mmCIF file of C-alpha atoms in Angstrom:
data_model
loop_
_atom_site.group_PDB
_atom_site.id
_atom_site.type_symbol
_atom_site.label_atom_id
_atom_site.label_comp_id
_atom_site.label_asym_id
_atom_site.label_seq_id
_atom_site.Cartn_x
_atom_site.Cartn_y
_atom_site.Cartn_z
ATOM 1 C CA UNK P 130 82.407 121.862 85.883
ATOM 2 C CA UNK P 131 85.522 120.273 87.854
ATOM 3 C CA UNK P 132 87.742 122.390 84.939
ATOM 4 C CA UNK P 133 86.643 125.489 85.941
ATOM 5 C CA UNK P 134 88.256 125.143 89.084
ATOM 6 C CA UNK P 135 91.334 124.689 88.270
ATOM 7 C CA UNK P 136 91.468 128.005 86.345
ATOM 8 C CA UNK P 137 94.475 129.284 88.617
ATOM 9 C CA UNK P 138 96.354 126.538 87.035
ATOM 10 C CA UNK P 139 95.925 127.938 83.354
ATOM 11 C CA UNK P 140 97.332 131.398 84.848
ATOM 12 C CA UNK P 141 100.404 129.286 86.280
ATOM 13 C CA UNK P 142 100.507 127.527 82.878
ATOM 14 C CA UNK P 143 101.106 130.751 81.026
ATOM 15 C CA UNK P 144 103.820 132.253 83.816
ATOM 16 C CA UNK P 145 105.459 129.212 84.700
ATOM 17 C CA UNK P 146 107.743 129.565 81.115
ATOM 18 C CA UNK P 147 108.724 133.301 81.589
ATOM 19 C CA UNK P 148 108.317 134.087 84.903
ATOM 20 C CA UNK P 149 108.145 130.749 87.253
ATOM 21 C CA UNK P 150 108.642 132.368 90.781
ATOM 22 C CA UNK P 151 105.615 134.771 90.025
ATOM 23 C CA UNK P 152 103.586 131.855 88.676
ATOM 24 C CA UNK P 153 104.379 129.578 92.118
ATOM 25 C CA UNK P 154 103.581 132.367 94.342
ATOM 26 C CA UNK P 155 100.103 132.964 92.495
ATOM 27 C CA UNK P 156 99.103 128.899 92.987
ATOM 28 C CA UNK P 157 100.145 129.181 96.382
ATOM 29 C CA UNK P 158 97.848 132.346 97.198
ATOM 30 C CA UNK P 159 95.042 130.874 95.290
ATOM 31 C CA UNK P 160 95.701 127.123 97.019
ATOM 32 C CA UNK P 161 97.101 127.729 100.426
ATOM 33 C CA UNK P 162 100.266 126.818 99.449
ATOM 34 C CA UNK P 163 102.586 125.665 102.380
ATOM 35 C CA UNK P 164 106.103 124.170 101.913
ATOM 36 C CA UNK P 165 106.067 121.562 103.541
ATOM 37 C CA UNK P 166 109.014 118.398 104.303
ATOM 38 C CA UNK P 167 108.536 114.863 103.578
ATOM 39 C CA UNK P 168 107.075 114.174 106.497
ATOM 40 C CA UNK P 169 104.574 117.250 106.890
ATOM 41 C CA UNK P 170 103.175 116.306 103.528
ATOM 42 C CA UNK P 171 102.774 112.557 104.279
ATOM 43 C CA UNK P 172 100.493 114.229 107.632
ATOM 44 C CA UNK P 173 98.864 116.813 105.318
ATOM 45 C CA UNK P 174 97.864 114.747 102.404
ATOM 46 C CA UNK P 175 97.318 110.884 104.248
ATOM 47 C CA UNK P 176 100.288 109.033 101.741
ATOM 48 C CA UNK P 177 104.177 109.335 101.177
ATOM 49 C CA UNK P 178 104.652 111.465 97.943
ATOM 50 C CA UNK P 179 106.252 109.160 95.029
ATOM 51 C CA UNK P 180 108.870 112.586 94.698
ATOM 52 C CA UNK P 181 111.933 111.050 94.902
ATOM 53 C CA UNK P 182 114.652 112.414 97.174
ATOM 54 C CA UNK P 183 117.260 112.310 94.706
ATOM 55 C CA UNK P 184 115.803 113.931 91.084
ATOM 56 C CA UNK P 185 117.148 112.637 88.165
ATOM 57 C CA UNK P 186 120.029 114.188 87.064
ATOM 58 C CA UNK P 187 120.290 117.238 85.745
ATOM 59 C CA UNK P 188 117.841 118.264 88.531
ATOM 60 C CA UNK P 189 117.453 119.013 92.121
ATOM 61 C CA UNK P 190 114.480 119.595 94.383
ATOM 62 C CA UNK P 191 113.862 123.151 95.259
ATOM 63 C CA UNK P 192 111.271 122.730 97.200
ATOM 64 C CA UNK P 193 107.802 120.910 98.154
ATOM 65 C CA UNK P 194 104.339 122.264 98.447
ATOM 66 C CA UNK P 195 101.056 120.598 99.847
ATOM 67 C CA UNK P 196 98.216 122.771 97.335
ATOM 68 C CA UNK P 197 94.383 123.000 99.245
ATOM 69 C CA UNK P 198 93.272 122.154 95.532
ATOM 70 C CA UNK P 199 89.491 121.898 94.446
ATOM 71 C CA UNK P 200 89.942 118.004 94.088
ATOM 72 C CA UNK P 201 92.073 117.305 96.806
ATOM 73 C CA UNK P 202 95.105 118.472 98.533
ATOM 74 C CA UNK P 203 97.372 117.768 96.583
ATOM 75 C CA UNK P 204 101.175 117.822 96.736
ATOM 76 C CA UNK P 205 103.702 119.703 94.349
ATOM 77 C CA UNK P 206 107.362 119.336 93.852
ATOM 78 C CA UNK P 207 109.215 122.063 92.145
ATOM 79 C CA UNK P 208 112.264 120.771 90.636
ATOM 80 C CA UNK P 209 115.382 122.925 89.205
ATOM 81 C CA UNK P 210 117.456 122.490 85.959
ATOM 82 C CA UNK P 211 121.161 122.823 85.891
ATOM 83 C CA UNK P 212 120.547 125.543 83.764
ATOM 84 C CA UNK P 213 117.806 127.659 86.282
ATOM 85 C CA UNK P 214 114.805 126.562 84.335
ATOM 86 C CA UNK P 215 111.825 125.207 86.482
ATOM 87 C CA UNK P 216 109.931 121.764 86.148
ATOM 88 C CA UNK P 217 106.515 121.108 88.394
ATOM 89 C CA UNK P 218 105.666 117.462 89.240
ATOM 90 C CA UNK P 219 101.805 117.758 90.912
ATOM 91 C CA UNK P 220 100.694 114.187 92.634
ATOM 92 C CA UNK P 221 97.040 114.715 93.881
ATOM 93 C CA UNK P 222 94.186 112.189 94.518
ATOM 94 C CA UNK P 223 91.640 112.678 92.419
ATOM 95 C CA UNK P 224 89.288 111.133 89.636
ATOM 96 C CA UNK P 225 90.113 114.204 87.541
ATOM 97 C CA UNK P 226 92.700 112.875 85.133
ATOM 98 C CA UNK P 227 93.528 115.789 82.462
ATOM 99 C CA UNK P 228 93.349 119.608 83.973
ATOM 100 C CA UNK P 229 94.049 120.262 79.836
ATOM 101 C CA UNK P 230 90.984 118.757 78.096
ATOM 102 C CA UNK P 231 90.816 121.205 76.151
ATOM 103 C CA UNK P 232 94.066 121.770 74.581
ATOM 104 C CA UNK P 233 96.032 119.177 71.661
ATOM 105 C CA UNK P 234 97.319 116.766 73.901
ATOM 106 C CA UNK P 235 98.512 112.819 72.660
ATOM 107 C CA UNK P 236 98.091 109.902 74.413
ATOM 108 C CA UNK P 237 101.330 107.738 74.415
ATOM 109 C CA UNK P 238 103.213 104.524 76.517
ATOM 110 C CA UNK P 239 106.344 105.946 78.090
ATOM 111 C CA UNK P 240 108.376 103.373 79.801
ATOM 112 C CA UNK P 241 105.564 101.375 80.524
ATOM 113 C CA UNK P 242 103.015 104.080 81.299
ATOM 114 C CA UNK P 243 99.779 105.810 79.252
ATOM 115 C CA UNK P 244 100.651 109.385 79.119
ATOM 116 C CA UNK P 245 98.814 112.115 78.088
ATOM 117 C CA UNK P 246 101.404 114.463 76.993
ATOM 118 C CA UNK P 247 99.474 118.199 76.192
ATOM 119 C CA UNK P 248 101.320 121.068 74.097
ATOM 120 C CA UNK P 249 101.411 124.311 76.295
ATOM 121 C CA UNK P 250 102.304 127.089 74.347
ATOM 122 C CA UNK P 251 105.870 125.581 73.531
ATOM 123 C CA UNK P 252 106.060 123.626 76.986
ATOM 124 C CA UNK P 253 105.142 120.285 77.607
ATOM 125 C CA UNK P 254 102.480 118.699 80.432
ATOM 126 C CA UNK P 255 102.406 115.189 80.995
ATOM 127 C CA UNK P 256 99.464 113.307 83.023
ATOM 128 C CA UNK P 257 99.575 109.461 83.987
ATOM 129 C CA UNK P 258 97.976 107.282 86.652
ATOM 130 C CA UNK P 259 99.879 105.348 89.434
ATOM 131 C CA UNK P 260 97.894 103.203 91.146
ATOM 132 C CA UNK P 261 94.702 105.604 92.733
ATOM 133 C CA UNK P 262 97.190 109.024 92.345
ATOM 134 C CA UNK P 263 97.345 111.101 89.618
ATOM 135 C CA UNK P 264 100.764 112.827 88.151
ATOM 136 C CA UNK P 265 100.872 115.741 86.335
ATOM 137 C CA UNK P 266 103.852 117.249 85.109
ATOM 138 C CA UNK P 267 104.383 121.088 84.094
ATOM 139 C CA UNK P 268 107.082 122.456 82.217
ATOM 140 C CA UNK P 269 108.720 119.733 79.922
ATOM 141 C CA UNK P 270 111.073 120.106 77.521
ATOM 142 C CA UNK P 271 110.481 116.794 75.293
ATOM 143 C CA UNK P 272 109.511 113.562 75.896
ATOM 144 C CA UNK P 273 113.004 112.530 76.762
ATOM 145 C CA UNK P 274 112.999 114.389 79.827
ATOM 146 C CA UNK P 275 109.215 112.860 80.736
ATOM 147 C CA UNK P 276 111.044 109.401 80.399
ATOM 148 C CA UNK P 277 113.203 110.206 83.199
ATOM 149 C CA UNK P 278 110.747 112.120 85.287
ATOM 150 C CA UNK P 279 108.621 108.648 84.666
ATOM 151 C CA UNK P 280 111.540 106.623 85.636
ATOM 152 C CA UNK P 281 112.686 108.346 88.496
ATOM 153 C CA UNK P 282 108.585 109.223 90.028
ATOM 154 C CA UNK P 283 107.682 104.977 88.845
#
């Protein structure tokens, strides 16, 4: 069952709101976790992460992570709010499209793009297909802030 081993991730789900520091250092334990630069992930992973180098505003990168995932390696970009609150944009090759089957969850076009946007116990996760990558995004607010993620990732 290709959910079951991303179990870690429904840990991180549950700290990420309250306690995001705690919930990065437990993925990166369970995943190998190694912050990486541009560069080291493009070596790493075998493609040039779509994270942008400039966020969209109201953001900045804090830092990047290459994840030794179940699927894939996979990379992860932890972005900060102006207001200290934590965002986590995941970019991984994989045929695994949803890590949140089993939770509500919509399916809906945002600027061009199916999403499947997944309630999170009062956070948002967002999950849409770019070519053969997947993108899965932790910790949004509305689907507002998903449009510019969307706009900013492609």
């Amino acid at each position: 069952n290709p959910s079951h081993h991303h179990e870690p991730l429904e840990v991180y789900v549950q700290l990420f709101d309250s306690n995001p520091v705690a919930a990065q250092q437990q993925l990166a334990e369970k995943y190998s976790g190694k912050t990486v630069t541009t560069d080291e992930a493009v070596r790493l992973v075998g493609y040039r992460p779509r994270n942008p180098e400039l966020p969209p505003a109201g953001f900045t990168c804090d830092k990047l992570v290459v994840l030794d995932m179940p699927c894939c390696k996979c990379v992860q970009a932890v972005w900060q709010r102006e207001d200290l609150s934590y965002l986590a944009v995941f970019e991984h090759k994989s045929k695994m499209d949803d890590w949140f089957h089993d939770r509500p969850s919509v399916n809906i076009n945002c600027r061009d793009q199916q999403c499947r946007v997944t309630n999170l116990n009062g956070q948002l996760a967002a999950t849409w297909r770019i070519g053969e990558r997947v993108i899965t995004v932790i910790g949004l607010r509305n689907v507002e802030e998903l449009s510019a993620i969307i706009a900013a990732i492609g």
